[in-house]
Coordinates of C-alpha atoms in Angstrom, one line a residue:
M1 CA 77.6 78.0 -37.6
I2 CA 76.6 77.6 -34.0
T3 CA 79.0 79.3 -31.6
F4 CA 78.5 78.2 -28.0
N5 CA 79.5 81.0 -25.7
W6 CA 79.0 79.5 -22.2
V7 CA 77.2 76.9 -20.2
E8 CA 76.0 77.4 -16.7
W9 CA 74.3 75.1 -14.2
S10 CA 73.3 74.9 -10.5
N11 CA 71.9 72.1 -8.3
F12 CA 72.7 69.8 -11.2
L13 CA 74.0 66.3 -10.3
S14 CA 76.9 66.9 -7.8
N15 CA 76.9 70.7 -8.1
G16 CA 75.2 72.9 -5.5
A17 CA 73.2 76.1 -5.6
T18 CA 76.1 78.3 -6.5
P19 CA 76.0 78.5 -10.4
T20 CA 78.9 77.0 -12.2
R21 CA 79.7 78.6 -15.6
I22 CA 82.2 77.5 -18.2
N23 CA 83.1 80.1 -20.8
I24 CA 83.5 78.0 -23.9
T25 CA 85.2 80.5 -26.2
D26 CA 87.9 81.6 -23.7
H27 CA 90.4 78.9 -24.7
D28 CA 91.0 76.8 -27.8
K29 CA 92.0 73.6 -25.9
T30 CA 90.8 72.9 -22.4
L31 CA 91.6 69.8 -20.3
I32 CA 89.1 68.7 -17.6
R33 CA 90.5 66.4 -15.0
G34 CA 89.7 65.1 -11.6
H35 CA 89.0 61.9 -9.6
N36 CA 86.3 59.5 -10.7
G37 CA 82.9 60.8 -9.6
A38 CA 84.1 64.3 -9.0
G39 CA 81.9 65.7 -11.9
K40 CA 84.1 66.0 -14.9
T41 CA 81.4 65.1 -17.4
T42 CA 78.8 67.3 -15.7
F43 CA 79.6 70.0 -18.3
M44 CA 78.6 67.7 -21.2
D45 CA 75.5 66.4 -19.5
A46 CA 74.3 69.9 -18.6
L47 CA 74.8 71.1 -22.2
L48 CA 72.9 68.1 -23.7
Y49 CA 70.2 68.2 -21.1
C50 CA 69.6 72.0 -21.6
L51 CA 69.6 71.7 -25.4
F52 CA 67.7 68.4 -25.9
N53 CA 66.2 67.5 -22.5
K54 CA 68.4 64.4 -22.6
P55 CA 71.8 64.0 -21.0
L56 CA 74.5 61.6 -22.2
R57 CA 74.4 59.5 -19.2
K58 CA 71.6 56.9 -18.9
V59 CA 69.6 58.3 -15.9
N60 CA 66.0 59.4 -15.4
L61 CA 65.6 63.2 -15.5
P62 CA 64.6 63.6 -11.9
Q63 CA 68.0 62.0 -10.9
L64 CA 69.8 65.0 -12.4
V65 CA 68.5 67.2 -9.5
N66 CA 71.2 67.5 -6.8
S67 CA 70.5 64.9 -4.2
V68 CA 71.3 67.2 -1.3
N69 CA 69.4 70.4 -2.2
K70 CA 66.7 68.5 -4.1
K71 CA 65.3 71.6 -5.8
K72 CA 65.9 74.6 -8.1
M73 CA 68.0 72.7 -10.6
V74 CA 68.7 75.0 -13.6
T75 CA 70.9 74.8 -16.7
V76 CA 71.5 77.6 -19.2
V77 CA 73.3 77.5 -22.5
N78 CA 74.2 80.7 -24.4
F79 CA 75.0 80.5 -28.1
T80 CA 75.1 82.5 -31.3
T81 CA 73.9 81.3 -34.7
R82 CA 73.2 83.2 -37.9
G83 CA 74.0 86.5 -36.2
T84 CA 71.6 86.2 -33.3
T85 CA 72.4 85.2 -29.7
Y86 CA 70.0 82.9 -27.8
E87 CA 69.8 81.4 -24.3
I88 CA 67.9 78.2 -23.4
H89 CA 66.9 77.8 -19.8
R90 CA 65.8 74.4 -18.6
G91 CA 65.4 73.0 -15.1
Q92 CA 63.4 71.0 -12.6
K93 CA 61.7 71.5 -9.2
P94 CA 60.2 73.8 -10.3
K95 CA 60.0 73.0 -14.0
V96 CA 61.8 75.6 -16.2
F97 CA 61.9 75.7 -20.0
K98 CA 62.2 78.9 -21.9
L99 CA 63.9 80.4 -24.9
M100 CA 65.6 83.9 -24.7
M101 CA 66.8 86.0 -27.7
E102 CA 69.1 89.0 -27.5
V103 CA 67.4 92.2 -28.7
N104 CA 69.4 95.4 -28.6
G105 CA 71.8 93.9 -26.1
V106 CA 69.1 92.6 -23.8
M107 CA 67.9 89.0 -23.5
V108 CA 64.1 88.8 -24.1
E109 CA 62.0 85.8 -23.6
Q110 CA 60.3 84.5 -26.7
N111 CA 56.6 83.6 -26.8
S112 CA 56.2 79.9 -26.0
T113 CA 54.9 77.7 -28.8
N114 CA 52.9 74.4 -28.6
D115 CA 56.2 72.6 -29.1
L116 CA 59.1 74.8 -28.0
Q117 CA 61.6 71.9 -28.2
K118 CA 60.6 71.3 -31.9
T119 CA 61.1 75.0 -32.6
I120 CA 64.6 74.9 -31.0
E121 CA 65.7 71.8 -32.9
S122 CA 64.2 72.5 -36.3
E123 CA 64.4 76.3 -36.6
I124 CA 67.3 77.5 -34.4
L125 CA 69.8 74.6 -33.8
R126 CA 68.6 72.8 -37.0
T127 CA 69.8 69.5 -35.6
N128 CA 68.6 66.8 -33.2
Y129 CA 70.2 65.0 -30.3
K130 CA 71.4 62.0 -32.4
T131 CA 73.2 64.2 -35.1
F132 CA 74.5 66.7 -32.6
T133 CA 76.2 64.0 -30.6
Q134 CA 77.9 62.6 -33.7
V135 CA 79.4 66.0 -34.5
V136 CA 80.1 67.5 -31.0
V137 CA 80.6 64.6 -28.6
M138 CA 82.8 61.5 -28.4
A139 CA 82.7 59.6 -25.2
S140 CA 83.9 56.2 -23.9
M141 CA 80.7 55.4 -22.1
N142 CA 76.9 56.0 -22.6
Y143 CA 77.7 57.0 -26.2
T144 CA 76.6 55.5 -29.5
N145 CA 79.1 56.2 -32.1
F146 CA 78.2 56.3 -35.8
M147 CA 79.5 52.8 -36.6
S148 CA 77.3 51.4 -33.8
L149 CA 74.1 52.9 -35.3
N150 CA 71.9 50.8 -37.5
P151 CA 71.8 51.8 -41.3
A152 CA 68.5 53.7 -40.9
D153 CA 69.9 55.9 -38.1
R154 CA 73.2 56.3 -40.0
R155 CA 71.2 57.6 -42.9
I156 CA 69.3 60.1 -40.7
V157 CA 72.6 61.5 -39.4
V158 CA 74.0 61.8 -42.9
N159 CA 70.8 63.3 -44.3
Q160 CA 70.9 66.1 -41.7
M161 CA 74.7 66.5 -42.3
L162 CA 74.1 67.0 -46.0
D163 CA 71.0 69.1 -45.4
L164 CA 68.8 66.5 -47.0
E165 CA 66.0 67.0 -44.4
T166 CA 64.3 69.2 -46.9
L167 CA 63.8 66.2 -49.2
T168 CA 62.5 64.2 -46.2
I169 CA 59.9 67.0 -45.5
M170 CA 59.0 67.1 -49.2
T171 CA 58.5 63.3 -49.1
K172 CA 56.1 63.6 -46.2
L173 CA 54.2 66.4 -48.0
L174 CA 54.1 64.3 -51.2
A175 CA 52.6 61.4 -49.2
E176 CA 49.9 63.7 -47.9
R177 CA 49.3 65.0 -51.5
A178 CA 49.2 61.4 -52.9
K179 CA 46.7 60.4 -50.2
E180 CA 44.5 63.5 -51.0
V181 CA 44.7 62.6 -54.8
K182 CA 43.7 59.0 -54.1
G183 CA 40.8 60.2 -52.0
R184 CA 39.6 62.4 -54.8
S185 CA 40.0 59.6 -57.3
I186 CA 37.8 57.3 -55.2
T187 CA 35.1 60.0 -54.9
V188 CA 35.1 60.8 -58.6
E189 CA 35.0 57.2 -59.6
G190 CA 32.0 56.6 -57.3
T191 CA 30.3 59.7 -58.8
H192 CA 31.1 58.5 -62.3
T193 CA 29.4 55.1 -61.7
N194 CA 26.4 56.7 -60.2
L195 CA 26.1 59.2 -63.0
I196 CA 26.1 56.5 -65.6
T197 CA 23.2 54.8 -63.9
R198 CA 21.3 58.1 -63.7
I199 CA 21.9 58.9 -67.4
D200 CA 20.6 55.4 -68.5
G201 CA 17.5 56.0 -66.4
Q202 CA 16.9 59.5 -67.8
K203 CA 17.2 58.1 -71.4
R204 CA 14.5 55.6 -70.6
L205 CA 12.2 58.3 -69.3
I206 CA 12.7 60.4 -72.4
A207 CA 11.9 57.4 -74.6
A208 CA 8.7 56.9 -72.7
A209 CA 7.5 60.5 -73.0
S210 CA 5.3 61.0 -76.0
E211 CA 4.0 64.6 -75.9
S212 CA 5.5 68.0 -76.3
S213 CA 4.8 70.9 -74.1
G214 CA 4.3 73.2 -77.0
E215 CA 5.5 76.7 -78.1
H216 CA 4.9 78.1 -74.7
I217 CA 7.6 75.8 -73.3
K218 CA 10.0 77.0 -75.9
T219 CA 9.3 80.6 -75.0
L220 CA 9.9 79.9 -71.3
D221 CA 13.1 78.0 -72.2
N222 CA 14.4 81.0 -74.2
Q223 CA 13.6 83.3 -71.3
I224 CA 15.3 81.0 -68.8
A225 CA 18.3 80.8 -71.1
D226 CA 18.3 84.6 -71.3
C227 CA 18.3 84.7 -67.4
N228 CA 21.2 82.3 -67.4
S229 CA 23.0 84.3 -70.0
Q230 CA 22.5 87.6 -68.1
A231 CA 23.4 85.9 -64.9
G232 CA 26.5 84.5 -66.6
E233 CA 27.5 87.9 -67.8
C234 CA 27.1 89.3 -64.3
N235 CA 29.2 86.4 -62.9
K236 CA 31.9 87.3 -65.4
Q237 CA 31.8 90.9 -64.2
L238 CA 32.0 89.5 -60.6
V239 CA 35.1 87.6 -61.6
E240 CA 36.6 90.7 -63.2
L241 CA 35.7 92.7 -60.1
K242 CA 37.3 90.1 -57.8
S243 CA 40.4 90.1 -59.9
K244 CA 40.5 93.9 -59.6
Y245 CA 39.8 93.7 -55.9
D246 CA 42.5 91.1 -55.3
A247 CA 45.0 93.2 -57.3
H248 CA 44.0 96.4 -55.5
N249 CA 44.1 94.6 -52.1
A250 CA 47.7 93.4 -52.9
T251 CA 48.6 97.1 -53.0
K252 CA 47.4 97.8 -49.5
P253 CA 49.7 100.4 -47.9
D254 CA 51.9 99.0 -45.1
A255 CA 50.7 101.4 -42.5
N256 CA 49.5 101.2 -38.9
I257 CA 47.0 104.1 -39.0
D258 CA 46.4 104.1 -35.2
A259 CA 50.2 104.3 -34.7
I260 CA 50.5 107.1 -37.3
N261 CA 47.6 109.1 -35.8
A262 CA 49.3 108.7 -32.4
K263 CA 52.5 109.9 -34.0
I264 CA 50.8 112.9 -35.5
R265 CA 49.2 113.8 -32.1
G266 CA 52.7 113.5 -30.5
L267 CA 54.2 115.7 -33.3
N268 CA 51.4 118.3 -32.9
E269 CA 52.0 118.4 -29.2
E270 CA 55.7 119.0 -29.8
I271 CA 54.9 121.7 -32.3
S272 CA 52.6 123.4 -29.7
T273 CA 55.4 123.2 -27.2
Y274 CA 57.9 124.8 -29.5
R275 CA 55.4 127.4 -30.6
S276 CA 54.8 128.3 -27.0
K277 CA 58.5 128.7 -26.5
S278 CA 58.7 130.9 -29.6
I279 CA 55.8 133.1 -28.5
S280 CA 57.3 133.4 -25.0
A281 CA 60.7 134.3 -26.5
N282 CA 59.1 136.8 -28.9
T283 CA 57.2 138.5 -26.1
T284 CA 60.3 138.8 -24.0
K285 CA 62.3 140.0 -27.0
S286 CA 59.7 142.7 -27.7
A287 CA 59.7 143.9 -24.1
D288 CA 63.5 144.0 -24.1
F289 CA 63.6 145.7 -27.4
K290 CA 61.2 148.4 -26.2
T291 CA 63.3 148.9 -23.1
A292 CA 66.4 149.2 -25.3
Q293 CA 64.7 151.7 -27.5
F294 CA 63.9 153.9 -24.5
Y295 CA 67.6 153.8 -23.2
A296 CA 68.9 154.4 -26.7
S297 CA 66.6 157.4 -27.2
N298 CA 66.7 159.0 -23.6
D299 CA 69.4 160.2 -21.4
N300 CA 67.1 160.8 -18.3
C301 CA 65.3 158.3 -16.2
D302 CA 61.5 158.2 -16.9
R303 CA 60.7 158.0 -13.2
C304 CA 63.1 160.2 -11.4
N305 CA 64.2 162.3 -14.3
Q306 CA 67.8 161.9 -13.3
V307 CA 70.6 161.8 -15.9
I308 CA 71.4 158.1 -16.8
D309 CA 75.1 157.4 -16.5
A310 CA 76.6 156.6 -19.9
T311 CA 78.5 153.5 -18.6
F312 CA 75.4 152.2 -16.9
K313 CA 73.3 153.0 -20.0
N314 CA 75.8 151.1 -22.3
G315 CA 75.8 148.1 -19.9
I316 CA 72.0 147.9 -19.9
L317 CA 71.9 148.2 -23.7
T318 CA 74.6 145.5 -24.1
D319 CA 72.7 143.2 -21.8
L320 CA 69.4 143.9 -23.5
K321 CA 71.0 143.2 -26.9
S322 CA 72.4 139.9 -25.7
K323 CA 68.9 138.9 -24.4
C324 CA 67.3 140.0 -27.7
D325 CA 69.9 138.0 -29.6
T326 CA 69.4 135.0 -27.4
N327 CA 65.6 135.2 -27.8
T328 CA 66.0 135.7 -31.6
K329 CA 68.1 132.5 -31.7
I330 CA 65.4 130.7 -29.7
I331 CA 62.7 132.0 -32.1
E332 CA 64.7 130.9 -35.1
E333 CA 65.4 127.4 -33.6
T334 CA 61.9 126.8 -32.4
N335 CA 60.4 128.0 -35.8
A336 CA 62.8 125.7 -37.6
K337 CA 61.9 122.8 -35.3
C338 CA 58.2 123.6 -35.9
E339 CA 58.8 123.5 -39.7
E340 CA 60.7 120.2 -39.4
L341 CA 57.9 118.7 -37.2
S342 CA 55.2 120.1 -39.5
A343 CA 56.9 118.4 -42.5
K344 CA 56.8 115.1 -40.5
V345 CA 53.1 115.7 -39.8
Q346 CA 52.5 116.3 -43.5
E347 CA 54.4 113.2 -44.4
S348 CA 52.4 111.1 -41.9
Q349 CA 49.2 112.7 -43.0
K350 CA 50.0 111.8 -46.6
I351 CA 50.3 108.1 -45.6
I352 CA 46.9 108.3 -43.9
N353 CA 45.5 110.1 -47.1
D354 CA 47.0 107.4 -49.3
F355 CA 45.5 104.7 -47.1
S356 CA 42.1 106.5 -47.2
V357 CA 42.2 106.6 -51.0
W358 CA 43.1 102.9 -51.1
N359 CA 40.3 102.1 -48.6
N360 CA 37.8 104.1 -50.6
E361 CA 38.6 102.2 -53.8
C362 CA 38.2 98.9 -51.8
T363 CA 34.7 100.1 -50.7
R364 CA 33.8 101.1 -54.2
L365 CA 34.8 97.7 -55.6
M366 CA 32.9 95.9 -52.9
N367 CA 29.8 98.0 -53.5
D368 CA 30.0 97.3 -57.2
A369 CA 30.2 93.6 -56.4
R370 CA 27.2 93.8 -54.1
N371 CA 25.2 95.6 -56.8
I372 CA 26.1 92.9 -59.4
Q373 CA 25.3 90.2 -56.9
N374 CA 21.8 91.7 -56.4
T375 CA 21.3 91.7 -60.1
V376 CA 22.3 88.1 -60.3
A377 CA 19.8 87.3 -57.5
Q378 CA 17.1 89.1 -59.5
H379 CA 17.9 87.1 -62.6
N380 CA 17.9 83.9 -60.6
S381 CA 14.7 84.8 -58.9
R382 CA 13.1 85.5 -62.3
K383 CA 14.5 82.3 -63.7
N384 CA 13.0 80.4 -60.7
R385 CA 9.6 81.9 -61.4
L386 CA 9.9 80.9 -65.1
Q387 CA 11.0 77.4 -64.2
Q388 CA 8.0 77.1 -61.8
E389 CA 5.7 78.3 -64.6
K390 CA 7.3 75.9 -67.0
Q391 CA 7.0 73.0 -64.6
T392 CA 3.3 73.8 -64.0
L393 CA 2.8 73.8 -67.7
L394 CA 4.6 70.6 -68.1
D395 CA 2.6 68.9 -65.4
K396 CA -0.6 70.3 -66.9
D397 CA 0.1 69.2 -70.4
N398 CA 2.1 66.1 -69.5
G399 CA 4.8 67.4 -71.8
K400 CA 7.9 66.6 -69.8
V401 CA 10.2 65.7 -72.7
D402 CA 12.1 69.0 -72.8
D403 CA 12.6 69.1 -69.0
L404 CA 13.8 65.5 -69.1
Q405 CA 16.1 66.4 -72.0
K406 CA 17.5 69.3 -70.1
E407 CA 18.2 67.2 -67.1
L408 CA 19.9 64.7 -69.4
D409 CA 22.0 67.5 -70.9
A410 CA 23.0 68.7 -67.5
M411 CA 24.0 65.1 -66.6
N412 CA 26.0 64.9 -69.8
G413 CA 27.7 68.2 -68.9
E414 CA 28.4 66.8 -65.5
M415 CA 29.8 63.7 -67.1
S416 CA 32.1 65.8 -69.3
D417 CA 33.3 67.6 -66.2
L418 CA 33.9 64.3 -64.5
I419 CA 35.9 63.0 -67.5
D420 CA 38.1 66.1 -67.3
K421 CA 38.5 65.6 -63.5
R422 CA 39.4 61.9 -64.0
A423 CA 42.1 63.0 -66.5
E424 CA 43.4 65.6 -64.1
I425 CA 43.5 63.1 -61.2
A426 CA 45.3 60.5 -63.4
E427 CA 47.9 63.2 -64.3
D428 CA 48.2 64.1 -60.6
M429 CA 48.7 60.5 -59.7
E430 CA 51.3 60.0 -62.4
L431 CA 53.2 63.2 -61.2
C432 CA 53.0 61.9 -57.6
G433 CA 54.5 58.6 -58.7
L434 CA 57.3 60.4 -60.5
C435 CA 58.0 62.7 -57.6
S436 CA 58.0 59.7 -55.2
Q437 CA 60.7 58.0 -57.3
M438 CA 62.7 61.2 -57.3
L439 CA 62.4 61.7 -53.5
S440 CA 62.9 58.1 -52.6
D441 CA 66.2 56.9 -51.0
N442 CA 67.2 55.7 -54.4
G443 CA 66.5 59.0 -56.1
L444 CA 67.9 62.5 -55.4
K445 CA 69.2 61.5 -52.0
A446 CA 71.1 58.6 -53.4
K447 CA 72.6 60.9 -56.1
I448 CA 73.7 63.5 -53.6
I449 CA 75.0 60.9 -51.2
K450 CA 76.9 59.2 -54.0
D451 CA 78.5 62.5 -54.9
Y452 CA 79.6 63.1 -51.3
L453 CA 80.7 59.5 -50.5
P454 CA 84.2 60.0 -52.1
I455 CA 84.7 63.1 -49.9
F456 CA 83.5 61.2 -46.8
N457 CA 85.8 58.2 -47.5
N458 CA 88.8 60.3 -48.6
T459 CA 88.5 62.5 -45.5
I460 CA 88.1 59.5 -43.1
N461 CA 91.1 57.8 -44.6
H462 CA 93.1 61.0 -44.4
Y463 CA 92.5 61.2 -40.6
L464 CA 93.2 57.4 -40.3
N465 CA 96.5 57.9 -42.0
T466 CA 97.3 60.8 -39.8
M467 CA 96.7 58.6 -36.7
G468 CA 98.9 55.8 -38.1
A469 CA 96.1 53.3 -39.1
Q470 CA 97.4 50.4 -41.2
Y471 CA 94.1 49.9 -43.0
S472 CA 91.7 51.7 -45.3
F473 CA 88.0 52.3 -44.5
M474 CA 85.2 52.8 -47.0
L475 CA 81.4 53.4 -46.6
D476 CA 79.1 52.4 -49.4
E477 CA 75.8 54.1 -50.4
Q478 CA 73.9 52.2 -47.7
F479 CA 76.6 53.3 -45.1
N480 CA 77.9 49.8 -44.7
E481 CA 81.7 49.7 -44.1
T482 CA 84.4 47.9 -46.0
I483 CA 87.7 47.6 -44.3
L484 CA 90.8 46.5 -46.2
S485 CA 94.1 45.6 -44.6
R486 CA 97.3 44.1 -46.1
Y487 CA 97.6 41.4 -43.4
R488 CA 94.0 40.7 -42.5
D489 CA 91.0 39.5 -44.5
N490 CA 87.2 39.3 -43.8
F491 CA 87.1 41.6 -40.8
S492 CA 84.7 44.4 -39.9
Y493 CA 84.4 47.3 -37.5
G494 CA 83.5 44.8 -34.7
S495 CA 86.8 43.0 -35.2
F496 CA 88.9 45.9 -34.2
S497 CA 90.5 46.5 -30.8
N498 CA 89.4 49.5 -28.8
G499 CA 92.3 51.6 -30.0
E500 CA 91.7 50.8 -33.7
A501 CA 87.9 51.4 -33.3
S502 CA 88.6 54.7 -31.5
R503 CA 90.8 55.8 -34.5
I504 CA 87.8 55.1 -36.8
N505 CA 85.4 56.8 -34.6
L506 CA 87.6 59.9 -34.3
S507 CA 88.2 60.0 -38.0
I508 CA 84.4 59.8 -38.7
L509 CA 83.8 62.6 -36.0
F510 CA 86.4 64.9 -37.6
T511 CA 85.0 64.1 -41.1
F512 CA 81.5 64.9 -40.0
R513 CA 82.7 68.2 -38.5
K514 CA 84.5 69.1 -41.8
I515 CA 81.5 68.2 -43.9
A516 CA 79.3 70.2 -41.6
S517 CA 81.5 73.2 -41.9
L518 CA 81.5 72.9 -45.7
K519 CA 77.7 72.5 -45.9
N520 CA 77.2 75.0 -43.1
T521 CA 74.6 72.6 -41.5
V522 CA 75.6 71.2 -38.0
S523 CA 78.7 73.4 -37.9
T524 CA 79.8 74.4 -34.4
N525 CA 82.8 75.7 -32.4
L526 CA 82.4 73.1 -29.7
L527 CA 84.1 69.6 -29.5
I528 CA 84.0 67.4 -26.4
I529 CA 86.1 64.2 -26.1
D530 CA 85.3 62.4 -22.9
E531 CA 87.9 59.9 -21.5
V532 CA 88.6 58.5 -25.0
L533 CA 92.3 59.1 -24.4
D534 CA 92.2 57.1 -21.2
T535 CA 90.5 53.9 -22.4
S536 CA 91.6 53.2 -25.9
L537 CA 94.5 55.3 -27.3
D538 CA 98.2 54.7 -26.6
K539 CA 100.9 57.4 -26.4
D540 CA 101.3 57.4 -30.2
G541 CA 97.6 57.6 -30.8
I542 CA 97.3 60.6 -28.4
E543 CA 100.1 62.4 -30.1
D544 CA 98.5 61.8 -33.5
L545 CA 95.1 63.0 -32.1
M546 CA 96.6 66.2 -30.7
K547 CA 98.2 66.9 -34.1
I548 CA 94.7 66.8 -35.7
I549 CA 93.2 68.9 -32.9
T550 CA 95.8 71.6 -33.4
T551 CA 94.7 71.9 -37.1
L552 CA 91.0 72.5 -36.2
E553 CA 90.1 76.1 -36.9
H554 CA 87.4 78.0 -35.0
T555 CA 87.0 75.1 -32.6
N556 CA 87.0 75.2 -28.8
I557 CA 88.0 71.7 -27.6
F558 CA 87.3 70.1 -24.2
V559 CA 89.0 66.9 -23.4
V560 CA 88.1 64.9 -20.2
S561 CA 91.1 62.8 -19.1
H562 CA 93.1 61.5 -16.2
R563 CA 96.4 61.4 -18.1
E564 CA 98.9 63.7 -16.4
E565 CA 101.4 63.6 -19.3
I566 CA 99.1 65.6 -21.6
V567 CA 98.5 68.6 -19.3
D568 CA 101.2 70.7 -21.1
L569 CA 99.4 70.2 -24.4
F570 CA 96.4 72.4 -23.4
D571 CA 95.8 76.1 -23.1
N572 CA 93.7 75.7 -20.0
V573 CA 93.2 73.1 -17.3
V574 CA 90.1 72.7 -15.3
T575 CA 90.4 70.6 -12.1
V576 CA 87.2 69.1 -10.6
N577 CA 87.3 68.3 -6.9
K578 CA 84.6 67.0 -4.5
R579 CA 84.5 69.1 -1.4
G580 CA 81.9 67.8 1.0
N581 CA 78.8 66.9 -1.0
F582 CA 79.5 69.3 -3.9
A583 CA 81.8 69.5 -6.9
T584 CA 84.1 72.5 -7.3
Y585 CA 85.8 73.7 -10.5
D586 CA 89.3 75.3 -10.5
G587 CA 90.4 77.0 -13.7
I588 CA 87.1 78.2 -15.1

């Protein structure tokens, strides 16, 4: 769930340089009222502009900058989602766009990405402008309600509502995969056709050859085969070594050696400091103890030989004992701290030793691999020499049959591989086709939507009944509406009066919010209703709407309206006035 905490703006539309902040979570139901043009909907435009770079009103972005100050327009939205608090800062003149995240109670700016807006919508808010406005906002102007969207846009909103965007992403990835498979198929088919032509030509060459290169050729072939065999064995060993290396590499200790060494140096410095304190305390204690021994063993002063007063003597011994005890405690505490820090040094050193052991094993495996690679290179070098010798012999004796046959065998082997690849590609193409059917609008999405349609329709009709509607409303799997009434036939959403249409729009809005809370997708605490009560709902409709609003849990509702008779229905009233060239807000 997204919990919006506060929205703040300055030099935005009719607001001046002094920041205006609305604390969203302070009240459950807030009424915003004021004269036309005072700036009642500025709160909503600032929120949408900050989140999506797109206000609700149809204006160019530069027109959002206050026309008097003409600079330093800034909007800030603070919200919490999935346990983390974020702030988005967006403004113009100069351009501002940054994302802040709370870390240990402090807002820290996050590193900018190539597409920060995409990151905010896909990873943090997990919604876009179109879906957000269907769940959070309902306005009488500059607002496209769900029923006014085309079927494609309706599907986009519902897909995001039901968290079906993952299937859309999978569809895109599948399209890329199918394109890659098709490309491989074209390449393999071209190679297959070319290879058939080469094999036919090679067979004609073999048929034309009439002489054999003799026993020497056979000996060279055996030696070449032996080189291939040994090289093959070495390659198997390399594969095994790579497997061991990968397995060992996967066990790499999660340790920052530089940081650990720095930590050890710091710990050793602390140990040195504590040892110095211990030595100093021990030296002082020895001196005090020696002095105490003198006073305990002598009654006369060692300098003037006068008799030492017993009371004075006992006071000195008591003071020296206290000092010795204090220094003893210091020695014990510093020694204990040294042991504690030494244990930490040993613990850190063990991590370094473990990393060193792991690194040494990596080095050994890589050295073994290099040695085997050198052996393979030697076998290949010897094989090349043998092949050159064989070729020379073939050229000399005109005995090229074996060489031609070998090339043919290689081509046949390549053909066998191509046949296997063609089979794999055919299987991949079939799988892509099956997956495409599953991910199509008539596949999994249709199944999920079909399961949720009864919930959509039942919830919409529940809210319609609550608001006294005398008709039933149904959406089909293509999100086309069917409206049934006892007294009217053949009518659609466009046939309704403003009041009836508003009841449908509000019912869909509340249904979307309920579905979003169930699915935990575009669930939020914020709901804004802008002048809907003024333009389309009568007194009964307003009472029915307020009954629904009072049932909404964990929701902070902002209603923009001129109606005076509804003031007592709200926890808080914000009055917007125009003083001079700037809007002021009383009640925030």
